[in-house]
Amino acid sequence: MKRKNIIGIVAAAAVIVLAVVLISRYLTKHTPMLIQGTVECTTYKASSKVPGRIDCMKVTQGQHVEQGQLLYTLSTPELDAKLQQAEAVKTAASALDAAAVAGARIQQIEAALSMWEKAQAGLELARKTYERVKNLYDQGVVPAQKLDEASANYNAMKATAQAAKAQYDMAKDGARKEDKAAAAAKVQQAEGAVNEVESYISDAMVYSPVTGEVSTIIAETGELVGSGYPVVAILDTSDMWVTFNIKETLLPAIKIGTRMCGYIPALDYTVEFEVTYISVQADFATWAATRTQGGFDIRTFAVKAKPVGGIMNLRPGMSVLVDWDQFNE
């Protein structure tokens, strides 16, 4: 009976010792601190400066596109009408400029020359008439009234001849340099208007700004889109990084240039990353104090790290796990 009691006591003691050992191992067991990040990449949103209706969508979601590849075109009949107006104004301005440069027509110049010659003939007749009347006046044949009339007619013909000569010179010289400069400026203004409209029309054809993959198509063929409205989103898969949200208490362990090894569950292998960016300002609180005294909120900072080498099949949105204890080794 005593022997059975002893065996029972020993068994109970063994169970107690085993339980203590297991509990102590569980309590002292080290659990690695894993920091989870998300793969991100640069996103470009293709849009147009002009509003219009999508005439033709040239790409599909998930399609690989090259830089400069046509994505979609817009139908802009209003711009086509404005281009016709601008070209008409340019044509009119060019015609006026050509007329200013060419000067008066030959017929106008000949007409002005004829008027000047006629005025010269009249002036010569008035001069001779004045001289005759003056001689007769000096002889006492005619009264002073006749001499005054001949003198006035002679002076009037002088003025007429001078005016005709000025008209002929003006017709021969053409437009003034100020008028020519104004006409040339109007041509430049019209050309600028045409170039502006043509620029808007060319922007109705939207091309890919980068080589990548089409992630989202927001509007389809036939839909009306406004100026600057993002229609196609393109992911630049050549520029990817991992973003970690790290508590401020862990920041002293890292700096720009720090390298870390991250495990990618989707690809089932580990890749080396290098820290390229640490946010200068906290984003949000990941742990809030529940006590009013002696506690404080722990805030989070964004940290970006780029893979040291190329990674095949890495996609935006994949998770990356980093063992934070590697910084304390």
Protein backbone atom coordinates (compact mmCIF):
# COMPACT_ATOMS: atom_id res chain seq x y z
CA MET A 1 0.00 0.00 0.00
CA LYS A 2 2.84 2.30 0.85
CA ARG A 3 4.54 1.36 -2.37
CA LYS A 4 1.46 2.37 -4.40
CA ASN A 5 1.36 5.71 -2.58
CA ILE A 6 5.01 6.32 -3.32
CA ILE A 7 4.52 5.53 -6.99
CA GLY A 8 1.54 7.86 -7.13
CA ILE A 9 3.46 10.64 -5.47
CA VAL A 10 6.39 10.18 -7.84
CA ALA A 11 4.08 10.19 -10.87
CA ALA A 12 2.32 13.33 -9.66
CA ALA A 13 5.65 15.00 -9.04
CA ALA A 14 6.81 14.04 -12.53
CA VAL A 15 3.66 15.46 -14.05
CA ILE A 16 4.10 18.67 -12.07
CA VAL A 17 7.76 18.99 -13.10
CA LEU A 18 6.89 18.33 -16.76
CA ALA A 19 4.13 20.91 -16.62
CA VAL A 20 6.46 23.48 -15.08
CA VAL A 21 9.07 22.79 -17.76
CA LEU A 22 6.55 23.12 -20.57
CA ILE A 23 5.09 26.30 -19.14
CA SER A 24 8.53 27.83 -18.63
CA ARG A 25 9.51 26.96 -22.20
CA TYR A 26 6.30 28.50 -23.51
CA LEU A 27 6.85 31.65 -21.47
CA THR A 28 10.48 31.98 -22.46
CA LYS A 29 9.95 30.99 -26.08
CA HIS A 30 11.13 33.74 -28.44
CA THR A 31 8.57 34.83 -31.03
CA PRO A 32 10.11 36.69 -33.96
CA MET A 33 8.77 40.19 -34.68
CA LEU A 34 7.62 40.27 -38.28
CA ILE A 35 7.05 43.55 -40.11
CA GLN A 36 4.71 43.28 -43.08
CA GLY A 37 4.99 45.53 -46.10
CA THR A 38 3.21 45.87 -49.44
CA VAL A 39 4.75 46.05 -52.89
CA GLU A 40 3.90 49.28 -54.72
CA CYS A 41 4.90 50.90 -58.00
CA THR A 42 4.56 54.19 -59.84
CA THR A 43 1.14 54.73 -61.39
CA TYR A 44 0.57 57.01 -64.36
CA LYS A 45 -2.89 58.29 -65.26
CA ALA A 46 -3.27 59.13 -68.95
CA SER A 47 -5.58 62.06 -69.69
CA SER A 48 -6.13 64.79 -72.26
CA LYS A 49 -6.05 68.57 -71.98
CA VAL A 50 -9.21 68.84 -74.04
CA PRO A 51 -12.67 67.46 -73.30
CA GLY A 52 -14.36 65.18 -75.78
CA ARG A 53 -16.07 61.88 -76.45
CA ILE A 54 -13.90 58.77 -76.60
CA ASP A 55 -13.86 57.79 -80.25
CA CYS A 56 -11.72 54.64 -80.04
CA MET A 57 -10.07 52.77 -77.15
CA LYS A 58 -6.90 51.12 -78.41
CA VAL A 59 -5.88 49.12 -75.29
CA THR A 60 -7.43 46.64 -72.87
CA GLN A 61 -7.03 46.09 -69.15
CA GLY A 62 -3.89 44.11 -68.32
CA GLN A 63 -2.26 44.83 -71.68
CA HIS A 64 1.45 45.62 -71.85
CA VAL A 65 2.08 48.97 -73.54
CA GLU A 66 5.22 50.70 -74.73
CA GLN A 67 6.07 54.34 -74.18
CA GLY A 68 4.50 56.43 -76.95
CA GLN A 69 1.89 53.80 -77.84
CA LEU A 70 -1.56 55.18 -78.73
CA LEU A 71 -4.03 54.54 -75.90
CA TYR A 72 -7.26 56.19 -77.10
CA THR A 73 -8.55 58.98 -79.31
CA LEU A 74 -11.16 61.66 -78.72
CA SER A 75 -13.77 63.03 -81.12
CA THR A 76 -13.54 66.85 -81.10
CA PRO A 77 -15.72 68.39 -83.85
CA GLU A 78 -15.69 71.75 -82.05
CA LEU A 79 -11.92 71.97 -82.37
CA ASP A 80 -12.11 71.09 -86.06
CA ALA A 81 -14.49 74.01 -86.56
CA LYS A 82 -12.20 76.35 -84.62
CA LEU A 83 -9.28 75.22 -86.76
CA GLN A 84 -11.19 76.19 -89.92
CA GLN A 85 -11.92 79.60 -88.42
CA ALA A 86 -8.30 80.13 -87.41
CA GLU A 87 -7.03 79.11 -90.84
CA ALA A 88 -9.49 81.52 -92.51
CA VAL A 89 -8.23 84.37 -90.32
CA LYS A 90 -4.65 83.42 -91.17
CA THR A 91 -5.45 83.48 -94.90
CA ALA A 92 -7.02 86.94 -94.63
CA ALA A 93 -4.08 88.27 -92.59
CA SER A 94 -1.61 86.86 -95.09
CA ALA A 95 -3.46 88.56 -97.95
CA LEU A 96 -3.37 91.94 -96.18
CA ASP A 97 0.31 91.48 -95.41
CA ALA A 98 1.04 90.67 -99.06
CA ALA A 99 -0.88 93.76 -100.13
CA ALA A 100 1.06 95.93 -97.69
CA VAL A 101 4.38 94.56 -98.91
CA ALA A 102 3.49 94.82 -102.61
CA GLY A 103 2.19 98.38 -102.28
CA ALA A 104 -0.23 100.02 -104.69
CA ARG A 105 -1.21 98.33 -107.94
CA ILE A 106 0.36 99.41 -111.22
CA GLN A 107 -2.89 100.97 -112.36
CA GLN A 108 -3.03 103.10 -109.20
CA ILE A 109 0.55 104.25 -109.70
CA GLU A 110 -0.12 105.13 -113.35
CA ALA A 111 -3.26 107.02 -112.38
CA ALA A 112 -1.34 109.01 -109.76
CA LEU A 113 1.38 109.76 -112.32
CA SER A 114 -1.21 111.00 -114.81
CA MET A 115 -2.74 113.31 -112.22
CA TRP A 116 0.68 114.71 -111.38
CA GLU A 117 1.49 115.30 -115.05
CA LYS A 118 -1.90 116.96 -115.49
CA ALA A 119 -1.22 119.17 -112.49
CA GLN A 120 2.20 120.08 -113.90
CA ALA A 121 0.62 121.04 -117.22
CA GLY A 122 -1.91 123.19 -115.43
CA LEU A 123 0.87 124.77 -113.37
CA GLU A 124 2.83 125.63 -116.49
CA LEU A 125 -0.26 127.20 -118.07
CA ALA A 126 -0.97 129.19 -114.90
CA ARG A 127 2.65 130.42 -114.82
CA LYS A 128 2.58 131.62 -118.40
CA THR A 129 -0.80 133.24 -117.87
CA TYR A 130 0.52 135.06 -114.80
CA GLU A 131 3.57 136.31 -116.65
CA ARG A 132 1.46 137.62 -119.56
CA VAL A 133 -1.01 139.37 -117.26
CA LYS A 134 1.86 140.85 -115.25
CA ASN A 135 3.44 142.26 -118.40
CA LEU A 136 0.12 143.75 -119.47
CA TYR A 137 -0.37 145.15 -115.97
CA ASP A 138 3.07 146.72 -116.05
CA GLN A 139 2.08 148.36 -119.38
CA GLY A 140 -1.15 149.63 -117.82
CA VAL A 141 -3.35 147.55 -120.13
CA VAL A 142 -5.13 145.43 -117.51
CA PRO A 143 -6.31 146.38 -114.04
CA ALA A 144 -4.82 145.03 -110.82
CA GLN A 145 -7.82 142.74 -110.39
CA LYS A 146 -6.74 140.64 -113.37
CA LEU A 147 -3.21 140.39 -112.00
CA ASP A 148 -4.50 139.21 -108.61
CA GLU A 149 -6.67 136.58 -110.27
CA ALA A 150 -3.75 135.27 -112.35
CA SER A 151 -1.48 135.22 -109.27
CA ALA A 152 -4.06 133.33 -107.20
CA ASN A 153 -4.59 130.78 -109.98
CA TYR A 154 -0.83 130.32 -110.33
CA ASN A 155 -0.43 129.68 -106.56
CA ALA A 156 -3.39 127.30 -106.56
CA MET A 157 -1.88 125.28 -109.39
CA LYS A 158 1.40 125.10 -107.46
CA ALA A 159 -0.43 123.56 -104.50
CA THR A 160 -2.33 121.19 -106.80
CA ALA A 161 0.89 120.03 -108.44
CA GLN A 162 2.53 119.44 -105.03
CA ALA A 163 -0.48 117.40 -103.85
CA ALA A 164 -0.46 115.33 -107.03
CA LYS A 165 3.28 114.72 -106.64
CA ALA A 166 2.73 113.56 -103.02
CA GLN A 167 -0.02 111.19 -104.13
CA TYR A 168 2.24 109.75 -106.82
CA ASP A 169 5.16 109.28 -104.37
CA MET A 170 2.88 107.58 -101.86
CA ALA A 171 1.50 105.19 -104.45
CA LYS A 172 5.00 104.41 -105.68
CA ASP A 173 6.46 103.82 -102.19
CA GLY A 174 3.56 101.64 -101.04
CA ALA A 175 2.37 101.28 -97.43
CA ARG A 176 4.26 102.82 -94.53
CA LYS A 177 6.67 100.66 -92.57
CA GLU A 178 4.34 100.88 -89.57
CA ASP A 179 1.47 99.49 -91.65
CA LYS A 180 3.70 96.70 -92.96
CA ALA A 181 4.79 95.83 -89.42
CA ALA A 182 1.16 95.78 -88.25
CA ALA A 183 0.17 93.50 -91.15
CA ALA A 184 3.06 91.11 -90.39
CA ALA A 185 2.08 91.06 -86.72
CA LYS A 186 -1.48 90.09 -87.63
CA VAL A 187 -0.11 87.18 -89.67
CA GLN A 188 1.93 85.99 -86.69
CA GLN A 189 -1.10 86.30 -84.45
CA ALA A 190 -3.18 84.23 -86.84
CA GLU A 191 -0.43 81.60 -87.11
CA GLY A 192 -0.30 81.40 -83.32
CA ALA A 193 -4.06 80.79 -83.17
CA VAL A 194 -3.77 78.02 -85.76
CA ASN A 195 -0.87 76.39 -83.88
CA GLU A 196 -2.83 76.55 -80.63
CA VAL A 197 -5.86 74.80 -82.10
CA GLU A 198 -3.66 72.22 -83.83
CA SER A 199 -1.97 71.54 -80.49
CA TYR A 200 -5.34 70.89 -78.87
CA ILE A 201 -6.36 68.62 -81.73
CA SER A 202 -3.13 66.63 -81.44
CA ASP A 203 -3.81 66.21 -77.72
CA ALA A 204 -7.05 64.46 -78.64
CA MET A 205 -4.80 61.47 -79.39
CA VAL A 206 -3.47 60.24 -76.03
CA TYR A 207 -0.27 58.21 -75.91
CA SER A 208 1.29 56.16 -73.12
CA PRO A 209 3.78 58.24 -71.11
CA VAL A 210 5.72 55.15 -69.95
CA THR A 211 6.27 51.47 -70.64
CA GLY A 212 4.11 49.38 -68.32
CA GLU A 213 0.85 47.53 -67.91
CA VAL A 214 -2.69 48.89 -68.10
CA SER A 215 -4.24 48.42 -64.68
CA THR A 216 -7.51 50.32 -65.02
CA ILE A 217 -9.65 51.74 -67.81
CA ILE A 218 -12.03 54.22 -66.22
CA ALA A 219 -14.03 55.27 -69.30
CA GLU A 220 -15.04 53.31 -72.37
CA THR A 221 -15.69 54.14 -76.03
CA GLY A 222 -18.57 56.58 -76.48
CA GLU A 223 -18.29 58.14 -73.03
CA LEU A 224 -17.77 61.88 -72.62
CA VAL A 225 -14.71 62.83 -70.55
CA GLY A 226 -13.62 66.21 -69.25
CA SER A 227 -10.32 68.00 -69.46
CA GLY A 228 -7.67 66.26 -67.36
CA TYR A 229 -9.96 63.32 -66.55
CA PRO A 230 -7.81 60.17 -65.98
CA VAL A 231 -9.02 57.58 -68.47
CA VAL A 232 -6.27 54.93 -68.43
CA ALA A 233 -4.05 54.01 -65.45
CA ILE A 234 -0.66 52.47 -66.28
CA LEU A 235 1.61 50.72 -63.78
CA ASP A 236 5.35 51.17 -64.26
CA THR A 237 6.51 47.71 -63.16
CA SER A 238 10.14 48.70 -63.64
CA ASP A 239 9.90 51.06 -60.66
CA MET A 240 8.66 49.05 -57.66
CA TRP A 241 9.29 49.30 -53.94
CA VAL A 242 7.93 48.00 -50.64
CA THR A 243 6.21 50.26 -48.13
CA PHE A 244 6.37 49.36 -44.41
CA ASN A 245 4.44 51.12 -41.67
CA ILE A 246 6.87 51.04 -38.75
CA LYS A 247 6.26 52.17 -35.18
CA GLU A 248 8.33 55.12 -34.03
CA THR A 249 9.93 53.02 -31.29
CA LEU A 250 11.58 50.87 -33.99
CA LEU A 251 12.93 53.70 -36.14
CA PRO A 252 16.33 53.99 -34.36
CA ALA A 253 17.26 50.61 -35.83
CA ILE A 254 17.10 51.77 -39.46
CA LYS A 255 18.30 54.61 -41.64
CA ILE A 256 18.58 55.47 -45.33
CA GLY A 257 20.71 52.79 -46.97
CA THR A 258 19.93 50.06 -44.40
CA ARG A 259 19.57 46.66 -46.03
CA MET A 260 17.10 44.01 -44.94
CA CYS A 261 15.99 40.60 -46.11
CA GLY A 262 12.30 40.23 -46.88
CA TYR A 263 10.36 37.06 -47.49
CA ILE A 264 7.77 37.17 -50.28
CA PRO A 265 5.11 34.51 -49.55
CA ALA A 266 3.62 34.72 -53.05
CA LEU A 267 6.98 33.86 -54.64
CA ASP A 268 8.27 31.74 -51.75
CA TYR A 269 11.75 33.19 -51.61
CA THR A 270 13.71 35.86 -49.76
CA VAL A 271 14.97 39.06 -51.38
CA GLU A 272 17.33 41.76 -50.15
CA PHE A 273 15.92 45.29 -49.93
CA GLU A 274 17.53 48.66 -49.31
CA VAL A 275 15.80 51.50 -47.44
CA THR A 276 15.46 54.53 -49.74
CA TYR A 277 12.93 56.67 -47.89
CA ILE A 278 11.80 57.34 -44.32
CA SER A 279 8.79 59.57 -43.84
CA VAL A 280 9.62 62.90 -42.21
CA GLN A 281 6.22 62.98 -40.50
CA ALA A 282 4.18 60.33 -38.73
CA ASP A 283 1.06 59.10 -40.49
CA PHE A 284 -1.20 57.71 -37.76
CA ALA A 285 -1.18 56.06 -34.32
CA THR A 286 -0.96 52.26 -34.27
CA TRP A 287 -1.23 51.98 -30.49
CA ALA A 288 -3.20 54.34 -28.28
CA ALA A 289 -2.62 54.66 -24.55
CA THR A 290 -5.55 53.57 -22.36
CA ARG A 291 -4.22 55.16 -19.19
CA THR A 292 -4.42 58.88 -18.67
CA GLN A 293 -1.15 58.89 -16.72
CA GLY A 294 2.15 57.34 -17.74
CA GLY A 295 1.01 56.26 -21.23
CA PHE A 296 1.56 57.70 -24.70
CA ASP A 297 0.41 57.02 -28.25
CA ILE A 298 2.85 55.22 -30.53
CA ARG A 299 2.77 56.66 -34.03
CA THR A 300 3.69 55.12 -37.35
CA PHE A 301 6.15 56.21 -40.02
CA ALA A 302 6.21 55.06 -43.63
CA VAL A 303 9.44 53.44 -44.76
CA LYS A 304 10.14 52.54 -48.39
CA ALA A 305 12.70 49.97 -49.51
CA LYS A 306 13.64 48.96 -53.04
CA PRO A 307 14.90 45.52 -54.07
CA VAL A 308 18.67 45.43 -54.56
CA GLY A 309 18.37 43.31 -57.70
CA GLY A 310 15.67 42.46 -60.17
CA ILE A 311 12.82 40.21 -59.04
CA MET A 312 11.00 38.04 -61.50
CA ASN A 313 7.19 37.92 -61.31
CA LEU A 314 7.01 40.55 -58.56
CA ARG A 315 3.61 42.24 -58.69
CA PRO A 316 2.19 45.31 -56.94
CA GLY A 317 0.10 44.38 -53.93
CA MET A 318 2.22 41.39 -52.87
CA SER A 319 3.17 41.10 -49.21
CA VAL A 320 6.75 41.16 -47.91
CA LEU A 321 7.67 39.94 -44.40
CA VAL A 322 10.79 41.18 -42.61
CA ASP A 323 12.17 39.71 -39.37
CA TRP A 324 12.85 42.81 -37.32
CA ASP A 325 15.19 40.91 -34.99
CA GLN A 326 17.80 40.92 -37.76
CA PHE A 327 18.56 44.53 -36.86
CA ASN A 328 19.37 43.56 -33.27
CA GLU A 329 21.76 40.73 -34.10
